[in-house]
mmCIF file of N, CA and C in Angstrom:
data_model
loop_
_atom_site.group_PDB
_atom_site.id
_atom_site.type_symbol
_atom_site.label_atom_id
_atom_site.label_comp_id
_atom_site.label_asym_id
_atom_site.label_seq_id
_atom_site.Cartn_x
_atom_site.Cartn_y
_atom_site.Cartn_z
ATOM 1 N N UNK E 500 8.217 20.435 -22.563
ATOM 2 C CA UNK E 500 8.781 20.995 -21.341
ATOM 3 C C UNK E 500 7.734 20.915 -20.238
ATOM 4 N N UNK E 501 8.156 20.546 -19.048
ATOM 5 C CA UNK E 501 7.267 20.448 -17.894
ATOM 6 C C UNK E 501 7.012 21.825 -17.300
ATOM 7 N N UNK E 502 5.807 22.032 -16.745
ATOM 8 C CA UNK E 502 5.549 23.319 -16.094
ATOM 9 C C UNK E 502 6.395 23.480 -14.837
ATOM 10 N N UNK E 503 6.740 24.699 -14.504
ATOM 11 C CA UNK E 503 7.497 25.014 -13.303
ATOM 12 C C UNK E 503 6.611 25.846 -12.387
ATOM 13 N N UNK E 504 6.518 25.463 -11.109
ATOM 14 C CA UNK E 504 5.702 26.169 -10.137
ATOM 15 C C UNK E 504 6.583 26.601 -8.977
ATOM 16 N N UNK E 505 6.439 27.828 -8.546
ATOM 17 C CA UNK E 505 7.151 28.309 -7.386
ATOM 18 C C UNK E 505 6.413 27.855 -6.127
ATOM 19 N N UNK E 506 7.160 27.490 -5.092
ATOM 20 C CA UNK E 506 6.548 27.079 -3.832
ATOM 21 C C UNK E 506 5.939 28.309 -3.164
ATOM 22 N N UNK E 507 4.739 28.124 -2.604
ATOM 23 C CA UNK E 507 4.049 29.225 -1.952
ATOM 24 C C UNK E 507 3.171 30.014 -2.906
ATOM 25 N N UNK E 508 2.857 29.423 -4.057
ATOM 26 C CA UNK E 508 2.032 30.123 -5.034
ATOM 27 C C UNK E 508 0.764 29.347 -5.332
ATOM 28 N N UNK E 509 -0.178 30.029 -5.917
ATOM 29 C CA UNK E 509 -1.370 29.377 -6.431
ATOM 30 C C UNK E 509 -1.760 30.104 -7.704
ATOM 31 N N UNK E 510 -2.490 29.419 -8.554
ATOM 32 C CA UNK E 510 -2.888 30.029 -9.816
ATOM 33 C C UNK E 510 -3.858 29.136 -10.535
ATOM 34 N N UNK E 511 -4.095 29.460 -11.781
ATOM 35 C CA UNK E 511 -5.007 28.644 -12.557
ATOM 36 C C UNK E 511 -5.256 29.230 -13.923
ATOM 37 N N UNK E 512 -6.131 28.546 -14.654
ATOM 38 C CA UNK E 512 -6.484 28.938 -16.010
ATOM 39 C C UNK E 512 -7.985 28.782 -16.160
ATOM 40 N N UNK E 513 -8.619 29.749 -16.792
ATOM 41 C CA UNK E 513 -10.045 29.674 -17.085
ATOM 42 C C UNK E 513 -10.185 29.564 -18.589
ATOM 43 N N UNK E 514 -10.985 28.581 -19.046
ATOM 44 C CA UNK E 514 -11.168 28.377 -20.471
ATOM 45 C C UNK E 514 -12.614 28.442 -20.875
ATOM 46 N N UNK E 515 -12.814 28.452 -22.155
ATOM 47 C CA UNK E 515 -14.167 28.504 -22.699
ATOM 48 C C UNK E 515 -14.214 29.488 -23.847
ATOM 49 N N UNK E 516 -15.243 29.382 -24.624
ATOM 50 C CA UNK E 516 -15.405 30.269 -25.763
ATOM 51 C C UNK E 516 -16.623 31.153 -25.555
ATOM 52 N N UNK E 517 -16.614 32.350 -26.133
ATOM 53 C CA UNK E 517 -17.796 33.200 -26.023
ATOM 54 C C UNK E 517 -19.031 32.458 -26.546
ATOM 55 N N UNK E 518 -20.161 32.699 -25.922
ATOM 56 C CA UNK E 518 -21.443 32.101 -26.315
ATOM 57 C C UNK E 518 -21.519 30.596 -26.051
ATOM 58 N N UNK E 519 -20.572 30.030 -25.333
ATOM 59 C CA UNK E 519 -20.649 28.622 -24.948
ATOM 60 C C UNK E 519 -21.018 28.551 -23.476
ATOM 61 N N UNK E 520 -21.835 27.571 -23.136
ATOM 62 C CA UNK E 520 -22.285 27.428 -21.752
ATOM 63 C C UNK E 520 -21.197 26.893 -20.833
ATOM 64 N N UNK E 521 -20.440 25.894 -21.299
ATOM 65 C CA UNK E 521 -19.477 25.220 -20.435
ATOM 66 C C UNK E 521 -18.253 26.104 -20.194
ATOM 67 N N UNK E 522 -17.943 26.300 -18.931
ATOM 68 C CA UNK E 522 -16.751 27.043 -18.537
ATOM 69 C C UNK E 522 -15.834 26.080 -17.809
ATOM 70 N N UNK E 523 -14.607 25.990 -18.216
ATOM 71 C CA UNK E 523 -13.658 25.086 -17.573
ATOM 72 C C UNK E 523 -12.581 25.904 -16.857
ATOM 73 N N UNK E 524 -12.059 25.309 -15.794
ATOM 74 C CA UNK E 524 -10.988 25.937 -15.027
ATOM 75 C C UNK E 524 -10.022 24.870 -14.550
ATOM 76 N N UNK E 525 -8.797 25.275 -14.349
ATOM 77 C CA UNK E 525 -7.841 24.437 -13.627
ATOM 78 C C UNK E 525 -7.146 25.335 -12.619
ATOM 79 N N UNK E 526 -6.887 24.769 -11.459
ATOM 80 C CA UNK E 526 -6.226 25.513 -10.383
ATOM 81 C C UNK E 526 -5.104 24.671 -9.801
ATOM 82 N N UNK E 527 -4.076 25.347 -9.327
ATOM 83 C CA UNK E 527 -2.968 24.644 -8.683
ATOM 84 C C UNK E 527 -2.493 25.453 -7.485
ATOM 85 N N UNK E 528 -1.842 24.759 -6.573
ATOM 86 C CA UNK E 528 -1.171 25.448 -5.464
ATOM 87 C C UNK E 528 0.000 24.601 -5.010
ATOM 88 N N UNK E 529 1.020 25.268 -4.545
ATOM 89 C CA UNK E 529 2.188 24.615 -3.949
ATOM 90 C C UNK E 529 2.505 25.353 -2.657
ATOM 91 N N UNK E 530 2.803 24.563 -1.623
ATOM 92 C CA UNK E 530 3.089 25.187 -0.332
ATOM 93 C C UNK E 530 3.871 24.212 0.548
ATOM 94 N N UNK E 531 4.517 24.787 1.544
ATOM 95 C CA UNK E 531 5.152 23.986 2.578
ATOM 96 C C UNK E 531 4.166 23.799 3.712
ATOM 97 N N UNK E 532 4.056 22.578 4.221
ATOM 98 C CA UNK E 532 3.277 22.268 5.417
ATOM 99 C C UNK E 532 4.270 21.646 6.389
ATOM 100 N N UNK E 533 4.840 22.483 7.256
ATOM 101 C CA UNK E 533 5.984 22.106 8.100
ATOM 102 C C UNK E 533 7.111 21.639 7.190
ATOM 103 N N UNK E 534 7.512 20.366 7.281
ATOM 104 C CA UNK E 534 8.633 19.883 6.477
ATOM 105 C C UNK E 534 8.171 19.104 5.239
ATOM 106 N N UNK E 535 6.910 19.252 4.853
ATOM 107 C CA UNK E 535 6.368 18.541 3.689
ATOM 108 C C UNK E 535 6.015 19.535 2.592
ATOM 109 N N UNK E 536 6.325 19.166 1.362
ATOM 110 C CA UNK E 536 5.943 19.955 0.204
ATOM 111 C C UNK E 536 4.605 19.420 -0.301
ATOM 112 N N UNK E 537 3.604 20.291 -0.411
ATOM 113 C CA UNK E 537 2.259 19.893 -0.825
ATOM 114 C C UNK E 537 1.947 20.555 -2.162
ATOM 115 N N UNK E 538 1.544 19.745 -3.135
ATOM 116 C CA UNK E 538 1.200 20.229 -4.470
ATOM 117 C C UNK E 538 -0.216 19.749 -4.772
ATOM 118 N N UNK E 539 -1.100 20.670 -5.138
ATOM 119 C CA UNK E 539 -2.483 20.322 -5.443
ATOM 120 C C UNK E 539 -2.875 20.860 -6.813
ATOM 121 N N UNK E 540 -3.641 20.060 -7.564
ATOM 122 C CA UNK E 540 -4.198 20.447 -8.857
ATOM 123 C C UNK E 540 -5.682 20.088 -8.844
ATOM 124 N N UNK E 541 -6.505 20.908 -9.461
ATOM 125 C CA UNK E 541 -7.933 20.599 -9.552
ATOM 126 C C UNK E 541 -8.472 21.077 -10.899
ATOM 127 N N UNK E 542 -9.425 20.326 -11.436
ATOM 128 C CA UNK E 542 -10.113 20.678 -12.675
ATOM 129 C C UNK E 542 -11.572 20.948 -12.338
ATOM 130 N N UNK E 543 -12.150 21.959 -12.962
ATOM 131 C CA UNK E 543 -13.536 22.349 -12.715
ATOM 132 C C UNK E 543 -14.278 22.497 -14.037
ATOM 133 N N UNK E 544 -15.571 22.220 -14.011
ATOM 134 C CA UNK E 544 -16.457 22.500 -15.139
ATOM 135 C C UNK E 544 -17.683 23.198 -14.562
ATOM 136 N N UNK E 545 -17.970 24.373 -15.084
ATOM 137 C CA UNK E 545 -19.091 25.191 -14.585
ATOM 138 C C UNK E 545 -19.037 25.391 -13.074
ATOM 139 N N UNK E 546 -17.844 25.601 -12.545
ATOM 140 C CA UNK E 546 -17.673 25.888 -11.131
ATOM 141 C C UNK E 546 -17.682 24.693 -10.206
ATOM 142 N N UNK E 547 -17.862 23.489 -10.756
ATOM 143 C CA UNK E 547 -17.887 22.280 -9.926
ATOM 144 C C UNK E 547 -16.635 21.452 -10.194
ATOM 145 N N UNK E 548 -16.041 20.958 -9.112
ATOM 146 C CA UNK E 548 -14.828 20.162 -9.253
ATOM 147 C C UNK E 548 -15.130 18.868 -10.013
ATOM 148 N N UNK E 549 -14.269 18.529 -10.980
ATOM 149 C CA UNK E 549 -14.423 17.283 -11.735
ATOM 150 C C UNK E 549 -13.309 16.294 -11.418
ATOM 151 N N UNK E 550 -12.133 16.814 -11.069
ATOM 152 C CA UNK E 550 -11.038 15.926 -10.674
ATOM 153 C C UNK E 550 -10.038 16.702 -9.824
ATOM 154 N N UNK E 551 -9.346 15.940 -8.959
ATOM 155 C CA UNK E 551 -8.325 16.519 -8.097
ATOM 156 C C UNK E 551 -7.108 15.593 -8.071
ATOM 157 N N UNK E 552 -5.941 16.191 -7.973
ATOM 158 C CA UNK E 552 -4.681 15.449 -7.881
ATOM 159 C C UNK E 552 -3.852 16.154 -6.815
ATOM 160 N N UNK E 553 -3.364 15.393 -5.854
ATOM 161 C CA UNK E 553 -2.538 15.973 -4.805
ATOM 162 C C UNK E 553 -1.297 15.145 -4.559
ATOM 163 N N UNK E 554 -0.213 15.819 -4.209
ATOM 164 C CA UNK E 554 1.048 15.153 -3.882
ATOM 165 C C UNK E 554 1.603 15.759 -2.605
ATOM 166 N N UNK E 555 2.134 14.891 -1.740
ATOM 167 C CA UNK E 555 2.821 15.337 -0.527
ATOM 168 C C UNK E 555 4.200 14.691 -0.547
ATOM 169 N N UNK E 556 5.224 15.514 -0.594
ATOM 170 C CA UNK E 556 6.609 15.059 -0.652
ATOM 171 C C UNK E 556 7.289 15.328 0.686
ATOM 172 N N UNK E 557 8.050 14.342 1.171
ATOM 173 C CA UNK E 557 8.799 14.537 2.412
ATOM 174 C C UNK E 557 10.093 13.733 2.363
ATOM 175 N N UNK E 558 11.061 14.203 3.111
ATOM 176 C CA UNK E 558 12.375 13.560 3.196
ATOM 177 C C UNK E 558 12.670 13.347 4.665
ATOM 178 N N UNK E 559 12.902 12.077 5.058
ATOM 179 C CA UNK E 559 13.151 11.813 6.478
ATOM 180 C C UNK E 559 14.632 11.944 6.808
ATOM 181 N N UNK E 560 14.967 11.776 8.084
ATOM 182 C CA UNK E 560 16.340 11.941 8.559
ATOM 183 C C UNK E 560 17.322 10.936 7.996
ATOM 184 N N UNK E 561 16.831 9.801 7.508
ATOM 185 C CA UNK E 561 17.705 8.783 6.911
ATOM 186 C C UNK E 561 17.855 8.969 5.401
ATOM 187 N N UNK E 562 17.224 10.018 4.873
ATOM 188 C CA UNK E 562 17.363 10.301 3.442
ATOM 189 C C UNK E 562 16.344 9.593 2.571
ATOM 190 N N UNK E 563 15.267 9.056 3.143
ATOM 191 C CA UNK E 563 14.231 8.403 2.349
ATOM 192 C C UNK E 563 13.227 9.458 1.888
ATOM 193 N N UNK E 564 13.023 9.502 0.577
ATOM 194 C CA UNK E 564 12.048 10.396 -0.012
ATOM 195 C C UNK E 564 10.712 9.668 -0.093
ATOM 196 N N UNK E 565 9.677 10.234 0.491
ATOM 197 C CA UNK E 565 8.339 9.649 0.448
ATOM 198 C C UNK E 565 7.418 10.590 -0.312
ATOM 199 N N UNK E 566 6.611 10.006 -1.197
ATOM 200 C CA UNK E 566 5.651 10.776 -1.974
ATOM 201 C C UNK E 566 4.299 10.079 -1.865
ATOM 202 N N UNK E 567 3.303 10.798 -1.404
ATOM 203 C CA UNK E 567 1.931 10.281 -1.362
ATOM 204 C C UNK E 567 1.159 10.993 -2.467
ATOM 205 N N UNK E 568 0.599 10.216 -3.393
ATOM 206 C CA UNK E 568 -0.132 10.760 -4.536
ATOM 207 C C UNK E 568 -1.593 10.351 -4.415
ATOM 208 N N UNK E 569 -2.486 11.334 -4.389
ATOM 209 C CA UNK E 569 -3.919 11.071 -4.271
ATOM 210 C C UNK E 569 -4.639 11.637 -5.485
ATOM 211 N N UNK E 570 -5.476 10.804 -6.110
ATOM 212 C CA UNK E 570 -6.266 11.223 -7.260
ATOM 213 C C UNK E 570 -7.734 10.965 -6.979
ATOM 214 N N UNK E 571 -8.566 11.917 -7.371
ATOM 215 C CA UNK E 571 -10.006 11.763 -7.202
ATOM 216 C C UNK E 571 -10.696 12.306 -8.441
ATOM 217 N N UNK E 572 -11.543 11.482 -9.020
ATOM 218 C CA UNK E 572 -12.399 11.885 -10.132
ATOM 219 C C UNK E 572 -13.830 11.775 -9.621
ATOM 220 N N UNK E 573 -14.612 12.809 -9.835
ATOM 221 C CA UNK E 573 -15.991 12.815 -9.346
ATOM 222 C C UNK E 573 -16.727 11.585 -9.867
ATOM 223 N N UNK E 574 -17.401 10.887 -8.950
ATOM 224 C CA UNK E 574 -18.157 9.693 -9.320
ATOM 225 C C UNK E 574 -17.349 8.412 -9.268
ATOM 226 N N UNK E 575 -16.058 8.502 -8.949
ATOM 227 C CA UNK E 575 -15.202 7.322 -8.842
ATOM 228 C C UNK E 575 -14.528 7.311 -7.478
ATOM 229 N N UNK E 576 -13.994 6.165 -7.131
ATOM 230 C CA UNK E 576 -13.300 6.035 -5.844
ATOM 231 C C UNK E 576 -11.976 6.797 -5.875
ATOM 232 N N UNK E 577 -11.635 7.398 -4.754
ATOM 233 C CA UNK E 577 -10.353 8.065 -4.613
ATOM 234 C C UNK E 577 -9.245 7.025 -4.553
ATOM 235 N N UNK E 578 -8.106 7.318 -5.164
ATOM 236 C CA UNK E 578 -6.963 6.410 -5.085
ATOM 237 C C UNK E 578 -5.773 7.151 -4.480
ATOM 238 N N UNK E 579 -5.025 6.427 -3.653
ATOM 239 C CA UNK E 579 -3.803 6.978 -3.070
ATOM 240 C C UNK E 579 -2.680 5.987 -3.287
ATOM 241 N N UNK E 580 -1.564 6.485 -3.775
ATOM 242 C CA UNK E 580 -0.377 5.670 -3.995
ATOM 243 C C UNK E 580 0.745 6.260 -3.151
ATOM 244 N N UNK E 581 1.409 5.413 -2.358
ATOM 245 C CA UNK E 581 2.537 5.846 -1.534
ATOM 246 C C UNK E 581 3.820 5.287 -2.122
ATOM 247 N N UNK E 582 4.746 6.177 -2.393
ATOM 248 C CA UNK E 582 6.031 5.801 -2.984
ATOM 249 C C UNK E 582 7.150 6.163 -2.021
ATOM 250 N N UNK E 583 8.175 5.316 -1.945
ATOM 251 C CA UNK E 583 9.347 5.594 -1.110
ATOM 252 C C UNK E 583 10.602 5.321 -1.917
ATOM 253 N N UNK E 584 11.521 6.243 -1.835
ATOM 254 C CA UNK E 584 12.798 6.115 -2.534
ATOM 255 C C UNK E 584 13.916 6.278 -1.525
ATOM 256 N N UNK E 585 14.830 5.322 -1.523
ATOM 257 C CA UNK E 585 15.951 5.374 -0.588
ATOM 258 C C UNK E 585 17.242 5.378 -1.393
ATOM 259 N N UNK E 586 18.131 6.262 -1.041
ATOM 260 C CA UNK E 586 19.423 6.356 -1.715
ATOM 261 C C UNK E 586 20.279 5.157 -1.342
ATOM 262 N N UNK E 587 20.838 4.507 -2.328
ATOM 263 C CA UNK E 587 21.713 3.366 -2.075
ATOM 264 C C UNK E 587 23.123 3.863 -1.803
ATOM 265 N N UNK E 588 23.793 3.232 -0.849
ATOM 266 C CA UNK E 588 25.172 3.678 -0.512
ATOM 267 C C UNK E 588 26.138 3.436 -1.655
#
């Protein structure tokens, strides 16, 4: 089952075991930015970001759904993929 997130929320999970040095976290947020839905996810190790994933969803007046997906892993180049979906008549 896929996770469900309410728009306008943020949260996360902190992991790790007692007596272990490495502390891991994941954080997410969903929000409206004018007419765009923005979803962000981030992974952390010992308080430092290790990877980020972001999505911006929008629907134009002609019914085209656009999704911009950006991924960043520390030490690697950021990648952005733009997707467009148009309803066929």
